[in-house]
Structure formats: C-alpha cells, structure tokens
Backbone as CSV, one residue per row, in Angstrom:
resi,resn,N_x,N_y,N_z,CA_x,CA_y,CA_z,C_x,C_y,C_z
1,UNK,23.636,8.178,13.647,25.089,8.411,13.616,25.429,9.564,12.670
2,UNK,25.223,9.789,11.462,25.284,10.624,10.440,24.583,11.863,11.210
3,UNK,23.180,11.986,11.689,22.769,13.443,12.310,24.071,13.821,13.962
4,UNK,24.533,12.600,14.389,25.688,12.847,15.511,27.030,13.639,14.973
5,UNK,27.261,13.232,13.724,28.356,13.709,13.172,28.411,15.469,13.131
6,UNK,26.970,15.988,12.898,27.117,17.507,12.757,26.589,17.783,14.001
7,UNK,26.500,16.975,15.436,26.256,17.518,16.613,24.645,17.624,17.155
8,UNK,23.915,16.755,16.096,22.299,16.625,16.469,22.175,15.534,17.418
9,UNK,21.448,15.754,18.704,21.535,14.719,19.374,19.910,14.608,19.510
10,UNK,19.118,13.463,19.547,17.669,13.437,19.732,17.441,13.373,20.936
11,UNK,16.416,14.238,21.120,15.892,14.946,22.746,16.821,15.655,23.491
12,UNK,17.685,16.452,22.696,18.378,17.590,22.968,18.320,18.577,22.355
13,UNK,18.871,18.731,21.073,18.509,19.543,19.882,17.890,19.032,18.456
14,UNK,17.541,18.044,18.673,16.690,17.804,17.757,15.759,16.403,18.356
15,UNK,14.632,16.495,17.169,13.376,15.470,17.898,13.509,14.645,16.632
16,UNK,13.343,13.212,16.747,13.421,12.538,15.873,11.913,11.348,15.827
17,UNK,11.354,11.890,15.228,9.800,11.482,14.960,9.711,9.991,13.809
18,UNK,9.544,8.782,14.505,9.745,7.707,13.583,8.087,6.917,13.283
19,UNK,8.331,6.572,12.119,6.915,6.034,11.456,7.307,4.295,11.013
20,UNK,6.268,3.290,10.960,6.499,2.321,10.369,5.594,1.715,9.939
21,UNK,5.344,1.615,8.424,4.362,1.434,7.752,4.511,-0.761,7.393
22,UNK,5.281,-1.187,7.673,5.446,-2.417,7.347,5.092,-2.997,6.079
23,UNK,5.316,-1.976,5.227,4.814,-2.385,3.882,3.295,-2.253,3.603
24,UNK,3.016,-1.979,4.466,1.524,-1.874,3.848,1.235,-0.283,3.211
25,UNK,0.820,-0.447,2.180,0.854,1.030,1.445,0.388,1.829,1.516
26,UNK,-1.380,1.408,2.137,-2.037,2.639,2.953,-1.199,3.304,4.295
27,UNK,-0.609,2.777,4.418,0.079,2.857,6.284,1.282,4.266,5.563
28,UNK,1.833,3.980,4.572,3.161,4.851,4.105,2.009,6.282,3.811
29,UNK,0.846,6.299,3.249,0.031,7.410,2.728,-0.296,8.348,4.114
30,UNK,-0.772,7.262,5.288,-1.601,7.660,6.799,-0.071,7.876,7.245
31,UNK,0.882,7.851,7.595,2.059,7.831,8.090,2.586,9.635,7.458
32,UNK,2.496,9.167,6.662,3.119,10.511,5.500,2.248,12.165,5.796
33,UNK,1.169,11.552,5.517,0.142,12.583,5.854,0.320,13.026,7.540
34,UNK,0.233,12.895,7.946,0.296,12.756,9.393,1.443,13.444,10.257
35,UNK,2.477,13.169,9.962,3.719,13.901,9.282,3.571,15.485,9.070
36,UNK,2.781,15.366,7.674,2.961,16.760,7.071,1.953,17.867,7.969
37,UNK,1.213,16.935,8.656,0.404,18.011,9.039,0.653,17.899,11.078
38,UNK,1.497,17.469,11.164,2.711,18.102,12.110,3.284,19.287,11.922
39,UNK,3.158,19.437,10.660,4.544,20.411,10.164,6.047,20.268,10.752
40,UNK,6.265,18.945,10.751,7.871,18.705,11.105,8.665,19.557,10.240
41,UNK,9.940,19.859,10.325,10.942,20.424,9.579,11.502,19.583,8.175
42,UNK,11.625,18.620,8.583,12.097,17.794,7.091,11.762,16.546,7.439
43,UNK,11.040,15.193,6.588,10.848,14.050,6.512,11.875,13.158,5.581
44,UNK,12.436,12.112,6.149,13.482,11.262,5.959,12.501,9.975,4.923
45,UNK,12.363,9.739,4.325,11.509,8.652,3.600,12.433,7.519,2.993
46,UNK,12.170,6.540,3.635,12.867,5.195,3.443,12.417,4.559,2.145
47,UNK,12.626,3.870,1.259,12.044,3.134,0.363,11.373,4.306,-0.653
48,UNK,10.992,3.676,-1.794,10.258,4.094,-2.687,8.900,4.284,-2.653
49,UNK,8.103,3.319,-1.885,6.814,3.858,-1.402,6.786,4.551,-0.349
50,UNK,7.274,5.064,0.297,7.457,5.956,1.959,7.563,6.839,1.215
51,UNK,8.718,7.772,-0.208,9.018,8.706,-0.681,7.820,8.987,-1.673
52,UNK,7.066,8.249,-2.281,6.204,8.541,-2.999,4.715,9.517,-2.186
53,UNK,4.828,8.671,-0.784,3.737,9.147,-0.429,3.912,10.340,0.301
54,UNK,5.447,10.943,0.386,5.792,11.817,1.476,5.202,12.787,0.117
55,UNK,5.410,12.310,-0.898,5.504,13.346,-1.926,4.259,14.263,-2.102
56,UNK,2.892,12.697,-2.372,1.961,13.033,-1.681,1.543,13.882,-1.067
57,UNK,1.527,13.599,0.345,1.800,14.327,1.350,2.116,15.998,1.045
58,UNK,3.020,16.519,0.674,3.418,17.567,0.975,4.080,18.215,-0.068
59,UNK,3.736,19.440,-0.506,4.798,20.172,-1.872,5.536,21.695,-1.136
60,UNK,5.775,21.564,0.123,6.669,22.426,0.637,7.441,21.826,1.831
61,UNK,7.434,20.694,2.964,8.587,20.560,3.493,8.798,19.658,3.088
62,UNK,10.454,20.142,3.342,11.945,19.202,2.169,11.761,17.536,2.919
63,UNK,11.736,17.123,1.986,12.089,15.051,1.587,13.383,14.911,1.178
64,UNK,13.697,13.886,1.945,15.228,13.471,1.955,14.604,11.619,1.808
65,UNK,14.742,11.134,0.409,15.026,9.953,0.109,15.836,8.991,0.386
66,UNK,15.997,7.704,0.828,17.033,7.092,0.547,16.158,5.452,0.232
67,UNK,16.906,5.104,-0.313,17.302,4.072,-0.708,16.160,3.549,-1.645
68,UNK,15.775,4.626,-2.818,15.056,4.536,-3.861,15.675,4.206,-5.036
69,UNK,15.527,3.380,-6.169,16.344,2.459,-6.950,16.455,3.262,-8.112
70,UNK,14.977,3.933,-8.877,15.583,5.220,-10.057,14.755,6.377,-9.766
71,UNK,15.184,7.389,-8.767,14.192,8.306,-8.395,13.605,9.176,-10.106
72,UNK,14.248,8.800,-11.040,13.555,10.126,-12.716,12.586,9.351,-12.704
73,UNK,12.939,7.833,-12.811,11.702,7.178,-13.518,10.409,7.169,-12.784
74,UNK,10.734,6.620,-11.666,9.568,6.932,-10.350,8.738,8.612,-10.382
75,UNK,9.175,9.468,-10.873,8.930,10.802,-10.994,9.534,11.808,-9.616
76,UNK,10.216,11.419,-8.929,10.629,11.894,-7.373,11.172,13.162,-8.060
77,UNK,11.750,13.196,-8.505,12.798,14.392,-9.060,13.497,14.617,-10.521
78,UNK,13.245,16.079,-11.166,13.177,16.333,-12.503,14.723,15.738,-12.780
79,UNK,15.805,15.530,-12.146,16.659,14.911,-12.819,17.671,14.580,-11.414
80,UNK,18.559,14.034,-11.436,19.694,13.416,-10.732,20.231,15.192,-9.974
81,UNK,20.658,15.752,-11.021,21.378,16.749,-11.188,20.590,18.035,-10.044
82,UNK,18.980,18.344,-10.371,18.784,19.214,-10.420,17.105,18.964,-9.916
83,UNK,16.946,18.237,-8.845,16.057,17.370,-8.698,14.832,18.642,-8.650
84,UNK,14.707,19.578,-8.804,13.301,19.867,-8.951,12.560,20.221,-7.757
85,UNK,12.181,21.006,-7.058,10.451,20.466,-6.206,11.110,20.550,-4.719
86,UNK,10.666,19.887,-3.362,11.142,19.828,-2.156,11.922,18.686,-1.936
87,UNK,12.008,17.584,-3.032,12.324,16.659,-2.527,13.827,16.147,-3.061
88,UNK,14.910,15.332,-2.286,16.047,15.332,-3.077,16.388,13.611,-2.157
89,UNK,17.247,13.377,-2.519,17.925,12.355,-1.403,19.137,11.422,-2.346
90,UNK,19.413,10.081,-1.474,20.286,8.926,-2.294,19.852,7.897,-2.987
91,UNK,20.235,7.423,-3.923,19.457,6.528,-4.404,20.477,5.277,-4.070
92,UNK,20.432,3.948,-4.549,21.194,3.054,-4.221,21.394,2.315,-5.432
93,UNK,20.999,2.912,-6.526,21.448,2.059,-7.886,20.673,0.570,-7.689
94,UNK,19.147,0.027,-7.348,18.913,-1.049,-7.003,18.457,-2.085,-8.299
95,UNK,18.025,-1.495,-9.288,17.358,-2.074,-9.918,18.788,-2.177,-11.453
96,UNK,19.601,-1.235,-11.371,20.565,-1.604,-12.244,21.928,-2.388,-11.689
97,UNK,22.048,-2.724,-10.864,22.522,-3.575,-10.045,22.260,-5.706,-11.061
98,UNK,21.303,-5.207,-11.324,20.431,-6.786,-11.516,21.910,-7.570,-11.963
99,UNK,22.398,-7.077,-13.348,22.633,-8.065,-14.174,24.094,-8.430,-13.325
100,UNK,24.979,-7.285,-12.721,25.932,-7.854,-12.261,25.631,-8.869,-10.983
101,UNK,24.628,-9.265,-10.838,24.366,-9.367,-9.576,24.354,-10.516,-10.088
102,UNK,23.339,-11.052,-11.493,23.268,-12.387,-11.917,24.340,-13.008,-12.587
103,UNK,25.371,-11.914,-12.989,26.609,-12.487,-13.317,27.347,-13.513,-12.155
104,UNK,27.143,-12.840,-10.789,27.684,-13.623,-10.121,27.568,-14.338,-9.422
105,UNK,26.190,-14.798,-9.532,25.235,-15.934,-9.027,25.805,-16.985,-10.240
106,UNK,25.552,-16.780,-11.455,25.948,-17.896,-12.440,27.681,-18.226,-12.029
107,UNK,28.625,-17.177,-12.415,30.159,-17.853,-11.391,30.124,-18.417,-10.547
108,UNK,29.392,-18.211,-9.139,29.049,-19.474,-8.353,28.563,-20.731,-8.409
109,UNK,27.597,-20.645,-8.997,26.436,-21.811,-9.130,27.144,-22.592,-10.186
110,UNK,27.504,-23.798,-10.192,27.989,-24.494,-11.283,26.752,-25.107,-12.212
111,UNK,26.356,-24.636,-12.989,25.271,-25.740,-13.708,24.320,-25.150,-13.552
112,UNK,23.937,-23.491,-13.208,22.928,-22.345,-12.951,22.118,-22.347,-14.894
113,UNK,21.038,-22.710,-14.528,20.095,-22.716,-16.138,19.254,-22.130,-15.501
114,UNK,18.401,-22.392,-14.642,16.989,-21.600,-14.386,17.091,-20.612,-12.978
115,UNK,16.607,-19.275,-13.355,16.344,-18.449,-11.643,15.500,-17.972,-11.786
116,UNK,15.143,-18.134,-10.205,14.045,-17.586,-9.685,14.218,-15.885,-9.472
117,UNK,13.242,-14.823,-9.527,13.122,-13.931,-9.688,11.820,-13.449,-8.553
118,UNK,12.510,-13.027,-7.654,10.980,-12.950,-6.061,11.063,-11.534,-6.476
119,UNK,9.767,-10.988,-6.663,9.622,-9.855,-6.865,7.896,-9.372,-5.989
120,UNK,8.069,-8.242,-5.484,6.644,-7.507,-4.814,5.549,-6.787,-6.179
121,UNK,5.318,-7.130,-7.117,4.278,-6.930,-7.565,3.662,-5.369,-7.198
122,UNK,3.015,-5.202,-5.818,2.341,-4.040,-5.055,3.421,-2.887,-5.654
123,UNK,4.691,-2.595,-5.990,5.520,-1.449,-6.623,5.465,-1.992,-8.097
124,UNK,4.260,-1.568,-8.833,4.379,-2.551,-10.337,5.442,-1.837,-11.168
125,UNK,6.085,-0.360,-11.150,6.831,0.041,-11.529,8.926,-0.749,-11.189
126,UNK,8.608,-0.366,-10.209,9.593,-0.976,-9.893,9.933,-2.770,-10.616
127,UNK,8.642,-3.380,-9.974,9.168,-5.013,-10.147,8.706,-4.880,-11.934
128,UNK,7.986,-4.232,-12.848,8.459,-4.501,-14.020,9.813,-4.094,-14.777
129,UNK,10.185,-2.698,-14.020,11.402,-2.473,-14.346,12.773,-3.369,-14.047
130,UNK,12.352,-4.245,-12.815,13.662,-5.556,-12.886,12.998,-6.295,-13.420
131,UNK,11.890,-7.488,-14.116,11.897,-7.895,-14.659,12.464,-8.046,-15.900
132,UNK,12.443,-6.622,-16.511,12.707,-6.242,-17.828,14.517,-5.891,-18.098
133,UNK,14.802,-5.858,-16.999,16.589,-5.508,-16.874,17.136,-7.323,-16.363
134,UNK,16.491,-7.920,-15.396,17.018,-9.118,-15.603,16.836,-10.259,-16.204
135,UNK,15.732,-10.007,-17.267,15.411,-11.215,-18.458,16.556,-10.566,-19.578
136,UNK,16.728,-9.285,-20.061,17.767,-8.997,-20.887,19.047,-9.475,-20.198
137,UNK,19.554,-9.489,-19.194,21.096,-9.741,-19.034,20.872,-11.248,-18.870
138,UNK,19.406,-11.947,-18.619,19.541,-13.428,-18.555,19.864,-13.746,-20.197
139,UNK,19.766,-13.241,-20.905,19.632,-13.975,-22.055,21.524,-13.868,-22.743
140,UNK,21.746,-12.749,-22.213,23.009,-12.650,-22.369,24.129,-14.097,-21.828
141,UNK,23.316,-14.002,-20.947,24.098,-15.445,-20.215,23.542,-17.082,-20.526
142,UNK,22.570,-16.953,-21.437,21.644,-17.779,-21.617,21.222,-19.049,-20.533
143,UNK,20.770,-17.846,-19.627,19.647,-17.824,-18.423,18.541,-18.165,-18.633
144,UNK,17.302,-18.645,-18.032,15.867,-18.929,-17.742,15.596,-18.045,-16.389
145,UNK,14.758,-17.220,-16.520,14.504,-16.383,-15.294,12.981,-16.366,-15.507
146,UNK,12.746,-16.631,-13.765,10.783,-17.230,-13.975,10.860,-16.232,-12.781
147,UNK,9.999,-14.967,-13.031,9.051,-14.183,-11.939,8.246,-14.955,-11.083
148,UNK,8.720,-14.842,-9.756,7.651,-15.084,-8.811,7.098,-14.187,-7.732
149,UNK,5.842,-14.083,-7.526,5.433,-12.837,-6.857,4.436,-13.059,-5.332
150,UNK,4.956,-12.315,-4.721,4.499,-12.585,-3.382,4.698,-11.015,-2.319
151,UNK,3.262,-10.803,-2.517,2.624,-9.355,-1.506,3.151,-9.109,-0.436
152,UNK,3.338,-9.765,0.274,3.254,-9.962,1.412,3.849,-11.642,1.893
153,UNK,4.365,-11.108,3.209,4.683,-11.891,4.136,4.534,-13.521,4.121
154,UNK,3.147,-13.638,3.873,1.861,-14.811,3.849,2.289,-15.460,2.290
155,UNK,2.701,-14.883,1.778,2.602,-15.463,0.538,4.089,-16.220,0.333
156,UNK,4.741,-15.794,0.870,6.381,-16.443,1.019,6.371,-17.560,0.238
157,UNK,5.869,-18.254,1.334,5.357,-20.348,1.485,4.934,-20.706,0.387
158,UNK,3.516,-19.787,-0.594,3.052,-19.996,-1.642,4.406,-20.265,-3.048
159,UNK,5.001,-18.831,-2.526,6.053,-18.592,-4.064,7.056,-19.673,-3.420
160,UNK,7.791,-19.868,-2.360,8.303,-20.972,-2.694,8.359,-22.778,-3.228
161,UNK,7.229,-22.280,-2.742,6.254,-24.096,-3.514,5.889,-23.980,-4.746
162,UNK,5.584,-23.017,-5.407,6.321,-22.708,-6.481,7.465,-23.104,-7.627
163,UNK,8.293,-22.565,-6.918,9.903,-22.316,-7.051,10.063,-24.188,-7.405
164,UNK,9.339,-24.885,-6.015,9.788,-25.772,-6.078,9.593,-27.203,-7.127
165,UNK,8.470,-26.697,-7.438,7.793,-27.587,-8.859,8.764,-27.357,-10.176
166,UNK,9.607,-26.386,-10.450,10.280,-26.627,-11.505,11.938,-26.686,-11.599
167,UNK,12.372,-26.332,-11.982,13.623,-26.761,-12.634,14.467,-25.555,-12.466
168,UNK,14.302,-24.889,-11.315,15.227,-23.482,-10.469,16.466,-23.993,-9.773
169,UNK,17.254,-23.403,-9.829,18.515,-23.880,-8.879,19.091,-22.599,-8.590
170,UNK,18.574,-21.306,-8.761,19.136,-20.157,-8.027,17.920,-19.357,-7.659
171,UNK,18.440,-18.308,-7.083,16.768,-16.990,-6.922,17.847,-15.821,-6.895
172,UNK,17.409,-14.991,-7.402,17.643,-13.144,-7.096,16.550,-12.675,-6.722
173,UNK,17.114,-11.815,-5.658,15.417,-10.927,-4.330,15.423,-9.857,-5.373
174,UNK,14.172,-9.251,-5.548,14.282,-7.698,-5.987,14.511,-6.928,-5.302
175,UNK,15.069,-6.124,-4.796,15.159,-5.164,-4.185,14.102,-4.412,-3.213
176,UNK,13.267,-4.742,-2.063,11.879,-4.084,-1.816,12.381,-4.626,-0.396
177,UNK,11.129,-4.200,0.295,11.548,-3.488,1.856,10.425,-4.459,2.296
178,UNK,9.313,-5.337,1.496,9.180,-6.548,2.253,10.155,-7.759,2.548
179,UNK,10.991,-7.612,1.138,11.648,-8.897,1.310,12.549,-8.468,2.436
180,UNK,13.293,-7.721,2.405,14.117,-6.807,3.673,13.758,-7.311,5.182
181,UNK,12.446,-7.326,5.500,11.648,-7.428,6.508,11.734,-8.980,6.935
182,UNK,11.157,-9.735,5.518,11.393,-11.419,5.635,12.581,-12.241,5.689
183,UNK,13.791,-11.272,5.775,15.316,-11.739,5.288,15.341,-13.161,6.020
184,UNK,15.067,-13.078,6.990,15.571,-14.840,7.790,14.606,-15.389,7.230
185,UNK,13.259,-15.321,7.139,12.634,-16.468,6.983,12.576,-16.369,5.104
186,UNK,12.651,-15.669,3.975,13.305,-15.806,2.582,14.459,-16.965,3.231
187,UNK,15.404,-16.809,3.805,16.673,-17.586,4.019,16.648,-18.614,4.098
188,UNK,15.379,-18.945,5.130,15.233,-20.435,5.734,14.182,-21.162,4.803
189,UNK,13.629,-20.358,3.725,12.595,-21.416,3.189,13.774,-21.224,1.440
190,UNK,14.806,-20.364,1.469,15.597,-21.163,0.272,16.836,-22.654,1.022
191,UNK,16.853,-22.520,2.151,18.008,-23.418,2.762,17.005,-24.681,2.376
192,UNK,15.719,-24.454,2.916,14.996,-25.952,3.202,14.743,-26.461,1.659
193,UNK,15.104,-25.417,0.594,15.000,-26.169,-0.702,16.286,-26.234,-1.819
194,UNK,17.287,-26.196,-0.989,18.387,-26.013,-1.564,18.669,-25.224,-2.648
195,UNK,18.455,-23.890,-2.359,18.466,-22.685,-3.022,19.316,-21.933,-2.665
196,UNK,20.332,-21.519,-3.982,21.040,-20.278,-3.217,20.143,-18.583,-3.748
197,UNK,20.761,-17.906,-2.852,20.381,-16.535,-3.463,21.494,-15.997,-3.176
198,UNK,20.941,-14.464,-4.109,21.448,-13.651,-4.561,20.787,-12.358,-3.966
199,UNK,20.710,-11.752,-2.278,19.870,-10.666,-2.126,20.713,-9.448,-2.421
200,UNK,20.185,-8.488,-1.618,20.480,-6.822,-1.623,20.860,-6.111,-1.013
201,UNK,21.201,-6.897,0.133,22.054,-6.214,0.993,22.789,-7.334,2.057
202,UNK,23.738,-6.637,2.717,24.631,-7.434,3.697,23.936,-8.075,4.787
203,UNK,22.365,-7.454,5.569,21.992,-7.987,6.531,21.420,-8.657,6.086
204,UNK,20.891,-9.115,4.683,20.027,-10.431,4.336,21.167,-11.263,4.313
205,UNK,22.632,-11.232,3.990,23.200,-12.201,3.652,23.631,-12.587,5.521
206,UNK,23.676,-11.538,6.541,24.299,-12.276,8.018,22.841,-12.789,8.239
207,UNK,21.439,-12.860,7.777,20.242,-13.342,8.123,20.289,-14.626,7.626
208,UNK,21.374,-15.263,6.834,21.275,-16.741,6.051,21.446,-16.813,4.368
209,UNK,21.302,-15.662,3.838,21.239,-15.400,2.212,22.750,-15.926,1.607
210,UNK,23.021,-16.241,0.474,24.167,-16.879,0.110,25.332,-15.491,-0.143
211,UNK,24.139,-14.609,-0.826,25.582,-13.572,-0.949,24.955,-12.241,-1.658
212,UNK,25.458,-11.226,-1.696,24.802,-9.976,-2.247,26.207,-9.017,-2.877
213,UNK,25.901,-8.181,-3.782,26.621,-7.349,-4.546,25.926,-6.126,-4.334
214,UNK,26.009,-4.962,-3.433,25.227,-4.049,-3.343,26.594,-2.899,-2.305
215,UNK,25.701,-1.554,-2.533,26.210,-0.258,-1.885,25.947,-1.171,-0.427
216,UNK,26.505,0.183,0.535,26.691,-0.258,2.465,25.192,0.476,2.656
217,UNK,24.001,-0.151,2.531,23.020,0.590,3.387,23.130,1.179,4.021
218,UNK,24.170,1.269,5.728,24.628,1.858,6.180,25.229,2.721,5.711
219,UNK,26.061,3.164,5.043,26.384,4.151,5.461,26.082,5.019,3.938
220,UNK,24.764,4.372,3.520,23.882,5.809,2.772,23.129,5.817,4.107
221,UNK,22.234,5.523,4.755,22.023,6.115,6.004,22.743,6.735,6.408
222,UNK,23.749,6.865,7.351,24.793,8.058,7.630,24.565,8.681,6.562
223,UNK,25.081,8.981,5.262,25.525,9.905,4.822,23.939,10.734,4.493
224,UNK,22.626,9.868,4.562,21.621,10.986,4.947,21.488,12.355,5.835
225,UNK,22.558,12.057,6.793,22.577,12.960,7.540,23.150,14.353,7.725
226,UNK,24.302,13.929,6.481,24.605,15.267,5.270,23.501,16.012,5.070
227,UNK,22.876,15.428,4.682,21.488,16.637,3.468,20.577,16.962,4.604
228,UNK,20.401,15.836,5.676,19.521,16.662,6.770,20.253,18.202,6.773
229,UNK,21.342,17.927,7.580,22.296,18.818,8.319,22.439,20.202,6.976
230,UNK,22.334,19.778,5.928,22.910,21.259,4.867,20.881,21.695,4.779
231,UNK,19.956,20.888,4.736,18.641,21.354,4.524,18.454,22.661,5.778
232,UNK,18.431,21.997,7.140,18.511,22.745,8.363,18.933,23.530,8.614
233,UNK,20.166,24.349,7.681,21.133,24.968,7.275,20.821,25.760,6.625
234,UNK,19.415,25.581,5.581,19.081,26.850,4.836,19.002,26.313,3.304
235,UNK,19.961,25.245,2.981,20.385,25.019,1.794,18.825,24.138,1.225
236,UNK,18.192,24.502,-0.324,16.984,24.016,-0.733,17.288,22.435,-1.209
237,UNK,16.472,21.472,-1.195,16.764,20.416,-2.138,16.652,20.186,-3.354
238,UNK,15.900,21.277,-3.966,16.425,21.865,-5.276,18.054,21.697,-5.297
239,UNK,18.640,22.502,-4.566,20.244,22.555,-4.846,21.100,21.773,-3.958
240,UNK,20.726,20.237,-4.240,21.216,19.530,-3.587,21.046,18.217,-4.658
241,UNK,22.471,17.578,-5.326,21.862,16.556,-6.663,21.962,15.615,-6.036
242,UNK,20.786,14.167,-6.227,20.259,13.619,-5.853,22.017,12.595,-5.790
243,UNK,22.420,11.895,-4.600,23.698,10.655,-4.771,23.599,9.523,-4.777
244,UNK,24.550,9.352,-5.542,24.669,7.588,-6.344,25.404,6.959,-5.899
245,UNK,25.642,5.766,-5.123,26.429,4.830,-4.307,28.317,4.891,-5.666
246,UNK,29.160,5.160,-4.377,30.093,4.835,-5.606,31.096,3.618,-5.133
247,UNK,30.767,3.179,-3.772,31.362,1.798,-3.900,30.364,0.854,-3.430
248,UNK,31.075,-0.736,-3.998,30.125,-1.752,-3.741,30.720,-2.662,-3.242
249,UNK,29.892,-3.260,-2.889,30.776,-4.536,-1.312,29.854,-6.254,-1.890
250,UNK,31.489,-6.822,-1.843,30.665,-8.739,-1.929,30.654,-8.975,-1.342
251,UNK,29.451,-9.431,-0.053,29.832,-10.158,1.145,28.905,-11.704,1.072
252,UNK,29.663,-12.637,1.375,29.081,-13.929,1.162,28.796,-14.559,2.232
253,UNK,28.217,-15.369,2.370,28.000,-16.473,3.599,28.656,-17.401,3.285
254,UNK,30.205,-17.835,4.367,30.405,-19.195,3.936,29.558,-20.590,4.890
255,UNK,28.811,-20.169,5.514,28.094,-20.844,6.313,26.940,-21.594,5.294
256,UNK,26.304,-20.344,4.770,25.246,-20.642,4.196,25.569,-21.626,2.772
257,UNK,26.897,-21.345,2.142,27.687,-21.960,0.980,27.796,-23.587,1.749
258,UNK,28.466,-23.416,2.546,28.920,-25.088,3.306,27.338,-25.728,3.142
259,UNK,26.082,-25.106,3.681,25.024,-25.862,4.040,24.651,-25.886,2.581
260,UNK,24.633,-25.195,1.814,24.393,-25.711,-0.162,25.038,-26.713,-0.918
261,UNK,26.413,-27.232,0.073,27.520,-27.797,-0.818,28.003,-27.032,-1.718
262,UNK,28.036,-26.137,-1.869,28.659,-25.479,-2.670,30.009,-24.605,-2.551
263,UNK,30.841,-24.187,-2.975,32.492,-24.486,-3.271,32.429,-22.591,-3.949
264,UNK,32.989,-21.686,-3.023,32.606,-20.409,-3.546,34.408,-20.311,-4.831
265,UNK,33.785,-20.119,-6.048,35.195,-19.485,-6.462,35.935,-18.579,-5.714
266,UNK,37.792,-19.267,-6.061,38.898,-18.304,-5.915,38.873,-16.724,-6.050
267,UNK,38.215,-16.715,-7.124,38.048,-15.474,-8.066,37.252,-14.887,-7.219
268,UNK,36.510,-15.082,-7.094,35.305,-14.412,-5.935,36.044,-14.022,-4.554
269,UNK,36.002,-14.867,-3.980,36.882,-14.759,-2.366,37.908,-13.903,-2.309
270,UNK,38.394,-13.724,-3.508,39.516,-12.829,-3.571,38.999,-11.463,-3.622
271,UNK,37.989,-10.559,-3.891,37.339,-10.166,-4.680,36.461,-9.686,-3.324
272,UNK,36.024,-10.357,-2.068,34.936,-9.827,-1.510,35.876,-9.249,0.060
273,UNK,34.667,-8.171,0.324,34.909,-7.191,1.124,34.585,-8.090,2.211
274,UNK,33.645,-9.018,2.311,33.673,-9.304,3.609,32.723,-11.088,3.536
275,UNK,33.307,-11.736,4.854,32.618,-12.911,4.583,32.039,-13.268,5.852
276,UNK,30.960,-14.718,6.104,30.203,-14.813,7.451,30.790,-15.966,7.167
277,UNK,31.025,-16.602,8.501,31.517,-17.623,8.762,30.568,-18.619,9.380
C-alpha cells in the first residue's frame, strides 16, 4: 500500500522479491546473502535479525529497516539523526515501550505481584536489554518479574509449564518476530492457564492476547514506502534520519477479558483506540 501511494505497482513497474526466514537465523544470513548477490535495488528488512544480516550481506545497496527496537545500540546506524553507511529505516520504540506497558498490565490486573517475562534468548542483545528495562520499572511498581525463555516454537509448552509452577498472574511478550508468528497459540496456552498478557502489537491482541500498548505496525509498513520511494529517487540513506513511532494505540480484547473474569478499568476504556469484542 505505501509503495501504491507513489504509483509502484508489482509486476508493472516494480518487482517485489519476498524472503522468509521463520526465525531461523541461518535462513535471515542465506536469505540476505542471496539478495545481495541479485543485486536488487534496495532490500526492505523486517525485524532486527533480517536487518542485521542484510547488513551483513551488503555495504553498498540501501537497507530500509523496520520494525527494529534500538537500531544505535544494535550498531545498524551511527545515530538516529544521521544514520551512517547504506542502511536507514523505522524503528518502533520496542524495547522502551516495556515499562508503560507494565504500568498497564498492573491497572488491570487487580492483585498483579508476579510476571512473567517470554523472551527469545537467540537476540541476546535485545532480550537482555528488556530484561534489564523491565526488572527496573518492576521494582518501581514493586513487581516480581521471572524471565522465561523459549527459541522456538517447540518450546512454547515447556515455558508455559513453567509459568505454571509458580506464583505468576500476568506475562509481557518481548517484542520478537517468533512470538509474532506464535500469536494464537502464545494466546491459547495463556487462556488455558488463566493468564493475561500484555503483547506488541494489535494482531496478537485480535489473535486472543488481553491487550497491547504499541505504534500501528501497519502503518510503519506503509510509511516504509516513503524511504523506498525517496531511495529510488536518488536520495542516500545516509540522508534520511532513521523514524520513531509518534503515536500509540490501546487496543484490548474484551472477549479475551470476559474469558479471564476480569473487569477492564473505566480509566482504560476511556483511553483506548480500539477494542475486540
């Protein structure tokens, strides 16, 4: 939709070449590579490991990021401003997101002491960097937040049996593009243990999730199609500063709330952009 907006249509004037690595990390490296030695015009890199490896991959055609959580720290680009190198894109603010996110898991949850924390391990940068941002805002709230970690798919079942041996009554997803992948079935193995969550985006919450505080995925997709369209154009990603989501959307499940027993605050409902029924 975003490449339609400036008149790119695929298999007309432009070819749109798609890869899917399913999380597996060699697959983002063989994917990436593969790619570069196409010599396509510009590569679109989803996630933080897709962009790492495009990076990999290639130090002359332009990378267009999205939905990478702190592209400085990751090393993607010398700064926000002035990103450096071929590569530029959006980020989605994912990993500083945490604490408001657990703010409003605790307003919901009446009697919220312990959360669960599902995190992918395989991005050790990433999942130590939310560890370390949502044990500080837990303590602020005087929270219990227990890391649980699960690779892959297969391991779901493990971390929730888990979960279930102690004394949890919420979860926050980290932000990662397996859990993304598992959204219904994350959903259906917190329903079967009377768990609410707290994911990362809107389609985990219409997949069954209790509720999320995050940018419109959508439409940083669309607006990827800006930086395609100005790259194609001539313009470098050097001179293009990397963008930061500037609005955020509550969308809740009241479906998924009814099947928790749980009673969403006034304050909240008032407050959210959108709800599932």
């Amino acid at each position: 939709q975003g490449l339609r907006d400036f008149g790119y249509i695929d298999g007309q004037n432009i070819k749109l070449v798609n890869t899917f690595a399913n999380e597996q990390y060699e697959r983002f490296n063989s994917n990436a590579g593969e790619l570069a030695r196409s010599n396509v015009d510009i590569i679109v890199a989803v996630t933080l490991p897709a962009a790492l490896a495009a990076q990999r991959a290639t130090k002359t055609i332009p990378v267009v990021f999205i939905l990478v959580p702190d592209p400085v720290a990751a090393k993607l680009v010398d700064s926000l401003a002035r990103p450096g190198g071929n590569i530029t894109g959006l980020s989605q603010l994912a990993v500083d997101l945490l604490a408001k996110r657990l703010e409003i898991l605790k307003e919901t949850v009446s009697g919220l002491s312990q959360v669960a924390l599902l995190i992918n391990p395989s991005d050790q940068d990433t999942a130590r960097r939310t560890v370390e941002q949502i044990k500080a805002a837990a303590d602020h709230l005087n929270l219990i937040v227990q890391p649980i970690e699960a690779r892959g798919s297969e391991q779901l079942e493990q971390a929730f049996s888990v979960i279930g041996q102690d004394k949890i009554n919420g979860m926050i997803v980290q932000p990662d593009g397996l859990f993304f992948n598992a959204r219904a079935r994350i959903a259906e193995l917190a329903l079967m243990r009377g768990l609410p969550t707290m994911v990362f985006n809107s389609s985990m919450v219409e997949a069954g999730g209790l509720m999320t505080y995050a940018p419109s995925s959508l439409a940083i997709f669309r607006r990827a199609g800006t930086y395609v369209d100005k790259i194609l154009k001539g313009t470098k990603p050097v001179d293009l500063p990397v963008e930061l989501p500037t609005r955020f959307e509550l969308v809740i499940n009241l479906k998924t709330a009814k099947t928790l027993g749980l009673t969403i605050p006034p304050s909240l409902l008032s407050q959210r952009d959108k709800v599932i029924e």
